[in-house]
Amino acid sequence: MWTADEISKLCYQRFSELPKRGKPEPDREWTLLAAVVKCSVSPNQEKVEEVVSLGTGTKCIGRSAMSSKGDVLNDSHAEVIARRGCIRYLTEQLRMAVCGQGSTVFCQGEEMGKWKVQSGVSFLFFTSHTPCGDASIIPMMIDRQSQPCQPIKADAIIPNGTNEKAERVNLKRRAETQTDGINKHPRLEEPEKSEDELQCGGSLVENLTESSAQAPAESPRPAGENALTNVVLKQRDNVLTQQSLQDIHRTGAKCVPGGPEDPLQPGLGYHSTGLLRVKPGRGEPTLSLSCSDKLARWAVLGFQGALLSHYLQGAVYFSAIVVGRCPYSHQTMQRALITRCSEVTALPAGFRVQPPELLQSSLEFAHSQAQTEHNHQPGKGRVSPCGAAISWCAVSDQPLDVTANGYKHGVTKKALGTSKARSLICKVELFHSFLSLLAVTDKSHLPESLRGKELQTYWDYKQVAQSYQQASLQLRSQAFPLWLRSDRDLLQFH
């Protein structure tokens, strides 16, 4: 059985083996890393772990930059990049299975035209930092040496007799760095108690004191080091709740429009918890839900997406989520990624609520913001997030894809709008890969959901994945009613 440290070391090693292009400038630029690891059993019964997709990145494009051609990467956070690269990998594995070339992932299912993950094969997810959004709203003790950034001074607290709303906005602006909008690293403020901490339905105080009573039963954990690690993490959280909590790590993700908002009170009252959040853009809103929200969604719908669900007998889930060394709370991860969707019912066949095992590694990513700031030398320029995003996946053709601002890294303005500018993991490219899979499938072995239908656009193929759409509807109606959906006009490409 693997350990959390073994998984993080495997992912860091895979990153170190990649070419220099797209990587952060050492000791000045930082980034986040995520990866999908396939776990399997070799013919001689040895357990094997292999990175099949890896992503880096910290940025998102604004709503106005989204394309109706599907040729722009809207969300370049590492977790999303890694998952999209994994879809490339799974598509190639399905193509190999359909063509009789021996997939290492899939075998034939019981239903006509359907495939299932082989016995003994599973996938886990690694991220070097807690996912942005709800999972990053973490309580902390006053130990300034372990915090990722400096607190706001006491004179920044809202004075009596002032316009409270205006002062909150000013306080928030002073708390945020120049890289806000692209920075996933948490921020913090000086603590101050408020009545809202005890009155807010989604308050951090309530979540910390009641989480042990409200949390659903977790998935069975293996004996050994992982089980011991979880015991230690839970004990640490219990100690934290028993002490005088002073502040929280913050997330840059904003509450979705039309729902509850953050109180923005100093200290523990700054955020509400358990809410859907959108990633901030550079000066304008985005439609990209936080990585916490997406990971929670994948624990119900699977991470294979609507298109590949046509070919699969059941959704594909992550068996575990491993987080690198960073500010971390097991209770917070449980709340953000599992508890919010734990009561979803009436899912169609092939779908279920599949809570992943939650683990943390003791190994920190060498290019994290904290490590970069620690190693930064005066006169070497301002520490900032890396502008590029890297996708690597275990496919036979063009496994490496480096992007910036949603397009291929280094592309000229003249090439924008052409296939030369596209990322290999943008919507239209993944759609074309799916269509190639469809083209090599014998008509007598087509999945039932794709037979006898006149389908043309990306939207068409997604909508006729009926079981997936039914599961998505149940998730939205029961857990995430405010989930933002892309305009249909943005999905009508061929």
Coordinates of C-alpha atoms in Angstrom, one line a residue:
M1 CA 0.0 0.0 0.0
W2 CA 1.3 3.4 -0.9
T3 CA 1.8 6.3 1.5
A4 CA 1.0 10.0 1.1
D5 CA 4.7 10.8 1.0
E6 CA 5.4 8.2 -1.7
I7 CA 2.6 9.7 -3.9
S8 CA 3.9 13.3 -3.5
K9 CA 7.5 12.2 -4.2
L10 CA 6.3 10.4 -7.3
C11 CA 4.5 13.5 -8.6
Y12 CA 7.4 15.9 -7.7
Q13 CA 9.8 13.6 -9.5
R14 CA 7.6 13.5 -12.7
F15 CA 7.5 17.3 -12.7
S16 CA 11.3 17.5 -12.3
E17 CA 11.7 15.3 -15.4
L18 CA 9.8 17.7 -17.6
P19 CA 11.5 20.2 -19.9
K20 CA 12.2 23.7 -18.5
R21 CA 9.6 25.4 -20.7
G22 CA 6.6 26.7 -18.7
K23 CA 8.2 26.1 -15.3
P24 CA 8.6 28.9 -12.8
E25 CA 11.7 30.9 -12.6
P26 CA 13.6 29.5 -9.5
D27 CA 13.2 31.5 -6.3
R28 CA 11.2 34.2 -8.0
E29 CA 8.1 32.6 -9.5
W30 CA 5.8 30.0 -7.9
T31 CA 3.1 27.7 -9.0
L32 CA 0.8 24.9 -7.9
L33 CA 1.1 21.3 -9.0
A34 CA -1.6 18.6 -9.3
A35 CA -1.6 15.1 -10.7
V36 CA -3.6 12.0 -11.3
V37 CA -1.9 8.8 -10.3
K38 CA -3.0 5.3 -11.6
C39 CA -2.6 2.5 -9.1
S40 CA -2.6 -1.0 -10.5
V41 CA -1.3 -4.5 -9.9
S42 CA 1.5 -5.9 -12.1
P43 CA 1.4 -9.5 -13.6
N44 CA 3.7 -10.6 -10.7
Q45 CA 1.2 -9.1 -8.2
E46 CA 3.4 -6.1 -7.4
K47 CA 1.5 -2.9 -6.8
V48 CA 2.4 -0.1 -9.2
E49 CA 1.8 3.7 -9.0
E50 CA 2.2 5.8 -12.1
V51 CA 1.5 9.4 -12.8
V52 CA -0.8 9.5 -15.9
S53 CA -1.6 13.3 -15.9
L54 CA 0.1 16.3 -14.4
G55 CA -0.8 20.0 -14.3
T56 CA 0.6 23.3 -13.0
G57 CA -1.1 26.7 -13.0
T58 CA -2.8 29.3 -10.9
K59 CA -4.9 31.5 -13.3
C60 CA -8.3 31.9 -14.9
I61 CA -9.6 34.0 -17.8
G62 CA -12.4 36.4 -17.3
R63 CA -15.9 36.0 -18.7
S64 CA -15.3 38.3 -21.6
A65 CA -12.3 36.3 -22.8
M66 CA -14.3 33.0 -23.1
S67 CA -14.7 31.7 -26.7
S68 CA -17.7 30.3 -28.5
K69 CA -15.3 28.1 -30.5
G70 CA -14.2 26.1 -27.4
D71 CA -10.6 27.0 -28.2
V72 CA -9.6 28.8 -25.0
L73 CA -8.7 27.3 -21.6
N74 CA -11.1 29.0 -19.2
D75 CA -9.6 27.6 -16.1
S76 CA -5.8 27.0 -15.7
H77 CA -5.6 26.0 -12.1
A78 CA -3.4 23.0 -11.6
E79 CA -6.2 20.7 -10.5
V80 CA -8.3 21.4 -13.6
I81 CA -5.3 21.1 -15.9
A82 CA -4.5 17.7 -14.4
R83 CA -8.0 16.4 -14.7
R84 CA -8.3 17.6 -18.3
G85 CA -5.0 15.9 -19.2
C86 CA -6.4 12.7 -17.6
I87 CA -9.4 12.9 -19.9
R88 CA -6.9 12.9 -22.9
Y89 CA -5.3 9.8 -21.3
L90 CA -8.6 8.0 -20.8
T91 CA -9.8 8.8 -24.3
E92 CA -6.6 7.2 -25.7
Q93 CA -7.1 4.2 -23.5
L94 CA -10.7 3.8 -24.7
R95 CA -9.5 4.0 -28.3
M96 CA -7.0 1.2 -27.6
A97 CA -9.7 -0.9 -26.0
V98 CA -12.1 -0.3 -28.9
C99 CA -9.4 -1.2 -31.4
G100 CA -8.3 -4.3 -29.6
Q101 CA -4.9 -2.9 -28.8
G102 CA -4.9 -3.8 -25.2
S103 CA -5.8 -1.0 -22.8
T104 CA -4.1 -1.0 -19.4
V105 CA -7.2 0.7 -17.9
F106 CA -10.4 -0.6 -19.5
C107 CA -12.0 -4.0 -20.1
Q108 CA -15.3 -4.8 -21.8
G109 CA -18.4 -4.2 -19.7
E110 CA -21.6 -6.2 -19.6
E111 CA -23.6 -3.7 -21.7
M112 CA -23.2 -3.4 -25.4
G113 CA -20.6 -0.8 -26.4
K114 CA -19.7 -0.1 -22.7
W115 CA -16.4 -0.4 -21.0
K116 CA -15.4 -0.5 -17.3
V117 CA -12.2 0.0 -15.3
Q118 CA -10.2 -3.2 -14.9
S119 CA -10.2 -4.9 -11.5
G120 CA -7.2 -3.8 -9.5
V121 CA -7.0 -0.4 -11.3
S122 CA -7.8 2.8 -9.4
F123 CA -7.0 6.5 -9.6
L124 CA -6.0 9.0 -6.9
F125 CA -5.6 12.7 -7.0
F126 CA -2.6 14.7 -5.8
T127 CA -2.4 18.5 -5.2
S128 CA 0.5 20.4 -3.8
H129 CA -1.8 22.8 -1.9
T130 CA -5.3 22.7 -0.5
P131 CA -7.8 23.4 -3.3
C132 CA -9.0 26.9 -3.6
G133 CA -12.5 27.7 -2.3
D134 CA -14.1 26.1 0.7
A135 CA -11.2 23.7 1.5
S136 CA -8.8 26.6 1.9
I137 CA -10.9 28.3 4.7
I138 CA -8.8 26.8 7.4
P139 CA -8.6 27.8 11.1
M140 CA -5.2 28.6 12.5
M141 CA -3.5 29.2 15.8
I142 CA -1.4 32.3 16.3
D143 CA 2.0 31.0 15.2
R144 CA 3.2 33.7 12.9
Q145 CA 6.3 31.7 11.9
S146 CA 4.2 29.1 10.2
Q147 CA 1.9 31.4 8.4
P148 CA 2.3 32.1 4.7
C149 CA 2.0 35.9 4.8
Q150 CA 2.1 38.8 7.2
P151 CA -1.1 39.8 9.1
I152 CA -2.7 43.2 8.9
K153 CA -1.7 45.4 11.7
A154 CA -4.2 46.1 14.5
D155 CA -4.9 49.7 13.3
A156 CA -6.6 48.2 10.2
I157 CA -9.5 47.0 12.3
I158 CA -12.8 48.8 11.5
P159 CA -13.0 51.8 13.9
N160 CA -16.3 52.8 15.6
G161 CA -18.4 55.5 14.0
T162 CA -17.3 54.8 10.4
N163 CA -19.1 53.6 7.4
E164 CA -18.7 49.9 8.2
K165 CA -19.4 48.6 4.6
A166 CA -16.9 51.0 3.1
E167 CA -14.3 50.2 5.8
R168 CA -14.8 46.4 5.2
V169 CA -14.0 46.9 1.5
N170 CA -10.9 49.0 2.3
L171 CA -9.8 46.4 4.9
K172 CA -10.2 43.6 2.3
R173 CA -8.2 45.6 -0.3
R174 CA -5.4 46.2 2.2
A175 CA -5.4 42.5 3.0
E176 CA -5.0 41.4 -0.5
T177 CA -1.7 41.3 -2.4
Q178 CA -1.1 42.7 -5.9
T179 CA -1.5 39.2 -7.3
D180 CA -5.1 38.8 -6.0
G181 CA -7.3 37.4 -8.7
I182 CA -4.7 34.9 -9.8
N183 CA -3.2 34.0 -6.4
K184 CA -4.6 30.9 -4.8
H185 CA -2.5 31.2 -1.7
P186 CA -4.5 32.1 1.4
R187 CA -4.4 35.5 3.1
L188 CA -5.1 36.4 6.7
E189 CA -6.0 39.3 9.0
E190 CA -5.7 40.3 12.6
P191 CA -8.5 38.6 14.7
E192 CA -11.5 40.3 16.3
K193 CA -14.6 38.6 17.7
S194 CA -18.0 39.5 16.3
E195 CA -21.6 38.5 16.9
D196 CA -21.8 37.3 13.3
E197 CA -19.4 34.5 14.2
L198 CA -22.0 32.8 16.3
Q199 CA -25.1 33.9 14.3
C200 CA -24.0 33.0 10.7
G201 CA -25.5 29.7 9.6
G202 CA -22.4 28.8 7.7
S203 CA -19.9 30.2 10.3
L204 CA -16.5 28.7 10.9
V205 CA -17.1 28.4 14.6
E206 CA -20.2 26.2 14.1
N207 CA -18.5 24.0 11.6
L208 CA -15.6 23.4 13.9
T209 CA -17.6 22.6 16.9
E210 CA -20.3 20.5 15.2
S211 CA -18.4 18.8 12.4
S212 CA -17.6 15.7 14.4
A213 CA -21.2 15.2 15.1
Q214 CA -22.6 16.0 11.6
A215 CA -19.9 14.5 9.4
P216 CA -21.0 11.3 7.6
A217 CA -19.2 8.1 8.1
E218 CA -16.0 8.1 6.1
S219 CA -14.9 5.5 3.7
P220 CA -13.0 2.5 5.2
R221 CA -9.3 3.3 5.7
P222 CA -6.5 0.8 5.3
A223 CA -4.4 -0.3 8.2
G224 CA -0.9 1.1 8.3
E225 CA 0.8 4.4 7.8
N226 CA -2.2 6.1 6.0
A227 CA -4.6 5.2 8.8
L228 CA -2.0 6.5 11.4
T229 CA -1.6 9.7 9.4
N230 CA -5.3 10.3 9.5
V231 CA -5.5 9.8 13.3
V232 CA -2.7 12.3 13.7
L233 CA -4.5 14.9 11.5
K234 CA -7.8 14.4 13.3
Q235 CA -6.1 14.8 16.7
R236 CA -4.4 18.0 15.5
D237 CA -7.8 19.4 14.4
N238 CA -9.4 18.5 17.8
V239 CA -6.6 20.3 19.6
L240 CA -7.2 23.3 17.3
T241 CA -10.9 23.4 18.1
Q242 CA -10.2 23.3 21.8
Q243 CA -7.9 26.2 21.8
S244 CA -8.7 29.8 21.3
L245 CA -9.1 30.2 17.5
Q246 CA -7.9 33.5 16.4
D247 CA -8.1 33.7 12.6
I248 CA -8.4 31.7 9.4
H249 CA -6.5 31.2 6.2
R250 CA -8.4 32.9 3.4
T251 CA -9.4 32.0 -0.1
G252 CA -9.5 34.4 -3.0
A253 CA -12.5 32.6 -4.5
K254 CA -15.7 34.7 -4.3
C255 CA -19.2 33.5 -3.3
V256 CA -21.4 32.7 -6.4
P257 CA -23.8 35.5 -7.4
G258 CA -27.3 35.2 -6.1
G259 CA -26.4 33.3 -2.9
P260 CA -25.1 34.1 0.6
E261 CA -22.1 36.4 0.8
D262 CA -19.1 36.5 3.1
P263 CA -19.6 38.6 6.2
L264 CA -16.0 40.1 5.7
Q265 CA -15.7 40.5 9.5
P266 CA -12.2 40.5 10.9
G267 CA -10.8 37.2 12.2
L268 CA -13.0 34.1 12.2
G269 CA -16.0 36.0 10.8
Y270 CA -14.4 36.9 7.5
H271 CA -15.8 33.9 5.5
S272 CA -18.9 31.8 5.5
T273 CA -18.2 28.2 4.9
G274 CA -19.8 25.5 2.7
L275 CA -20.7 27.8 -0.1
L276 CA -20.0 27.5 -3.8
R277 CA -17.4 30.0 -5.0
V278 CA -16.0 31.3 -8.3
K279 CA -12.4 31.8 -9.0
P280 CA -11.4 35.5 -9.3
G281 CA -10.2 36.8 -12.6
R282 CA -7.9 39.7 -13.3
G283 CA -10.2 42.6 -12.8
E284 CA -13.4 40.8 -13.9
P285 CA -15.6 37.9 -12.7
T286 CA -15.1 34.4 -14.0
L287 CA -17.6 31.5 -14.5
S288 CA -15.1 29.0 -13.1
L289 CA -16.1 27.3 -9.9
S290 CA -13.5 26.8 -7.3
C291 CA -11.4 23.6 -7.2
S292 CA -13.0 22.6 -3.9
D293 CA -16.4 22.7 -5.6
K294 CA -15.2 20.8 -8.7
L295 CA -13.5 18.0 -6.6
A296 CA -16.7 17.7 -4.6
R297 CA -18.7 17.4 -7.8
W298 CA -16.3 14.7 -9.2
A299 CA -17.0 12.6 -6.1
V300 CA -20.6 12.2 -7.3
L301 CA -20.4 12.5 -11.1
G302 CA -16.9 11.0 -11.6
F303 CA -14.1 12.8 -13.3
Q304 CA -14.5 11.3 -16.7
G305 CA -17.0 14.0 -17.9
A306 CA -20.1 13.7 -20.0
L307 CA -18.6 12.7 -23.3
L308 CA -16.7 9.7 -22.1
S309 CA -19.6 8.6 -20.0
H310 CA -21.2 7.4 -23.2
Y311 CA -18.6 4.6 -23.4
L312 CA -18.4 3.8 -19.7
Q313 CA -20.5 1.4 -17.7
G314 CA -20.0 3.5 -14.6
A315 CA -18.4 6.8 -13.5
V316 CA -14.7 6.8 -12.6
Y317 CA -13.9 8.2 -9.2
F318 CA -10.8 9.2 -7.3
S319 CA -10.2 6.7 -4.5
A320 CA -8.1 9.2 -2.5
I321 CA -7.0 12.8 -2.5
V322 CA -3.4 13.5 -1.3
V323 CA -2.4 17.1 -0.4
G324 CA 1.2 18.2 -0.1
R325 CA 2.6 20.1 2.9
C326 CA 0.8 23.4 3.3
P327 CA -1.8 24.8 5.7
Y328 CA -4.3 21.9 6.0
S329 CA -7.3 20.8 8.1
H330 CA -8.8 17.3 7.8
Q331 CA -12.2 18.6 9.1
T332 CA -12.2 21.4 6.5
M333 CA -11.3 19.1 3.7
Q334 CA -14.1 16.7 4.9
R335 CA -16.6 19.5 4.9
A336 CA -15.6 21.0 1.6
L337 CA -15.1 17.8 -0.5
I338 CA -17.4 15.2 1.1
T339 CA -20.0 16.5 3.5
R340 CA -21.6 19.0 1.1
C341 CA -22.7 16.2 -1.3
S342 CA -23.0 13.3 1.2
E343 CA -26.8 13.2 1.2
V344 CA -27.4 13.2 -2.6
T345 CA -29.7 10.4 -3.6
A346 CA -31.7 9.1 -6.5
L347 CA -28.6 8.8 -8.8
P348 CA -28.9 6.7 -11.9
A349 CA -27.2 3.4 -12.3
G350 CA -23.4 3.7 -12.6
F351 CA -23.3 6.8 -10.3
R352 CA -23.0 7.1 -6.6
V353 CA -21.6 9.3 -3.8
Q354 CA -18.0 8.1 -3.6
P355 CA -16.1 10.0 -0.9
P356 CA -12.3 9.8 -1.4
E357 CA -9.8 9.0 1.3
L358 CA -8.2 12.3 2.5
L359 CA -4.5 12.4 3.3
Q360 CA -1.7 14.9 3.7
S361 CA 2.0 14.4 2.8
S362 CA 4.8 15.9 4.8
L363 CA 6.6 16.9 1.6
E364 CA 6.3 20.4 0.3
F365 CA 6.5 21.3 -3.4
A366 CA 9.8 23.0 -4.2
H367 CA 8.0 25.7 -6.3
S368 CA 5.3 26.6 -3.8
Q369 CA 4.8 30.2 -2.9
A370 CA 6.1 29.6 0.7
Q371 CA 9.3 28.0 -0.6
T372 CA 9.8 30.6 -3.3
E373 CA 9.4 33.5 -0.8
H374 CA 11.7 31.7 1.7
N375 CA 14.5 31.3 -1.0
H376 CA 14.0 34.6 -2.7
Q377 CA 17.0 36.9 -2.8
P378 CA 16.8 40.8 -2.6
G379 CA 17.2 42.4 -5.9
K380 CA 15.9 39.4 -7.9
G381 CA 12.5 41.0 -8.7
R382 CA 9.2 40.7 -7.0
V383 CA 7.9 37.2 -6.2
S384 CA 5.0 36.4 -8.4
P385 CA 2.9 33.4 -9.7
C386 CA 4.2 31.8 -12.9
G387 CA 2.2 33.0 -15.9
A388 CA 2.4 29.6 -17.7
A389 CA 0.4 26.4 -17.2
I390 CA 1.8 23.0 -17.9
S391 CA -0.1 19.9 -18.9
W392 CA 1.6 16.5 -19.3
C393 CA -0.2 13.2 -19.7
A394 CA 0.8 9.6 -20.6
V395 CA -0.4 9.6 -24.2
S396 CA 1.5 8.5 -27.3
D397 CA 1.3 11.8 -29.2
Q398 CA 2.3 15.2 -27.9
P399 CA 2.1 14.5 -24.2
L400 CA 3.3 18.0 -23.2
D401 CA 1.2 21.1 -23.6
V402 CA 2.3 24.5 -22.3
T403 CA -0.2 27.4 -22.2
A404 CA -0.5 31.0 -21.1
N405 CA -3.7 33.1 -20.9
G406 CA -5.7 30.2 -22.3
Y407 CA -3.6 29.6 -25.4
K408 CA -0.5 27.8 -26.4
H409 CA 2.6 29.4 -24.8
G410 CA 4.5 31.6 -27.2
V411 CA 1.8 31.8 -29.8
T412 CA 1.7 35.0 -31.9
K413 CA -1.3 37.2 -32.2
K414 CA -1.6 36.3 -35.9
A415 CA -2.1 32.7 -35.0
L416 CA -4.9 33.4 -32.5
G417 CA -8.2 31.8 -33.6
T418 CA -6.4 29.0 -35.5
S419 CA -5.6 25.4 -34.5
K420 CA -2.0 26.4 -33.9
A421 CA -3.0 28.5 -30.9
R422 CA -5.1 25.8 -29.2
S423 CA -4.2 23.9 -26.1
L424 CA -4.5 20.2 -26.5
I425 CA -6.8 20.1 -23.5
C426 CA -9.2 22.9 -24.5
K427 CA -12.9 21.9 -25.1
V428 CA -12.7 21.7 -28.9
E429 CA -9.6 19.5 -28.9
L430 CA -11.0 17.1 -26.3
F431 CA -14.2 17.0 -28.4
H432 CA -12.2 16.2 -31.6
S433 CA -10.4 13.4 -29.7
F434 CA -13.8 12.0 -28.7
L435 CA -15.0 12.2 -32.3
S436 CA -11.9 10.2 -33.3
L437 CA -12.8 7.6 -30.8
L438 CA -16.3 7.5 -32.2
A439 CA -14.9 7.1 -35.8
V440 CA -13.0 4.0 -34.9
T441 CA -15.9 2.3 -33.2
D442 CA -17.7 -0.2 -35.2
K443 CA -21.4 0.8 -35.7
S444 CA -22.5 -2.5 -34.2
H445 CA -20.6 -1.7 -31.1
L446 CA -21.7 1.9 -30.6
P447 CA -23.1 2.7 -27.1
E448 CA -26.9 2.8 -27.1
S449 CA -26.9 6.5 -26.2
L450 CA -25.1 7.3 -29.5
R451 CA -27.2 5.2 -31.9
G452 CA -29.6 6.6 -34.4
K453 CA -29.1 10.2 -33.5
E454 CA -28.3 13.3 -35.6
L455 CA -25.6 14.9 -33.4
Q456 CA -23.3 17.6 -34.5
T457 CA -22.1 20.0 -31.8
Y458 CA -20.3 19.6 -28.5
W459 CA -23.6 20.6 -26.8
D460 CA -25.5 17.8 -28.7
Y461 CA -23.1 15.1 -27.6
K462 CA -23.1 16.2 -24.0
Q463 CA -26.9 16.5 -23.7
V464 CA -27.6 13.0 -25.0
A465 CA -25.4 11.5 -22.2
Q466 CA -28.7 10.9 -20.3
S467 CA -27.4 9.1 -17.2
Y468 CA -24.7 11.7 -16.7
Q469 CA -27.1 14.6 -17.2
Q470 CA -29.6 13.0 -14.8
A471 CA -26.9 12.6 -12.2
S472 CA -25.8 16.2 -12.7
L473 CA -29.4 17.3 -12.2
Q474 CA -29.8 15.4 -9.0
L475 CA -26.5 16.9 -7.7
R476 CA -27.6 20.5 -8.6
S477 CA -31.1 20.2 -7.2
Q478 CA -30.0 18.5 -3.9
A479 CA -26.6 20.0 -3.1
F480 CA -25.5 22.8 -5.5
P481 CA -28.5 24.7 -6.8
L482 CA -26.4 27.8 -7.5
W483 CA -23.9 25.9 -9.7
L484 CA -23.0 28.2 -12.6
R485 CA -23.6 26.8 -16.1
S486 CA -21.9 28.0 -19.3
D487 CA -24.2 29.7 -21.8
R488 CA -25.4 27.3 -24.5
D489 CA -24.0 29.7 -27.1
L490 CA -20.5 28.9 -25.8
L491 CA -20.9 25.1 -26.4
Q492 CA -22.3 25.0 -30.0
F493 CA -18.9 24.4 -31.7
H494 CA -18.1 21.4 -34.0

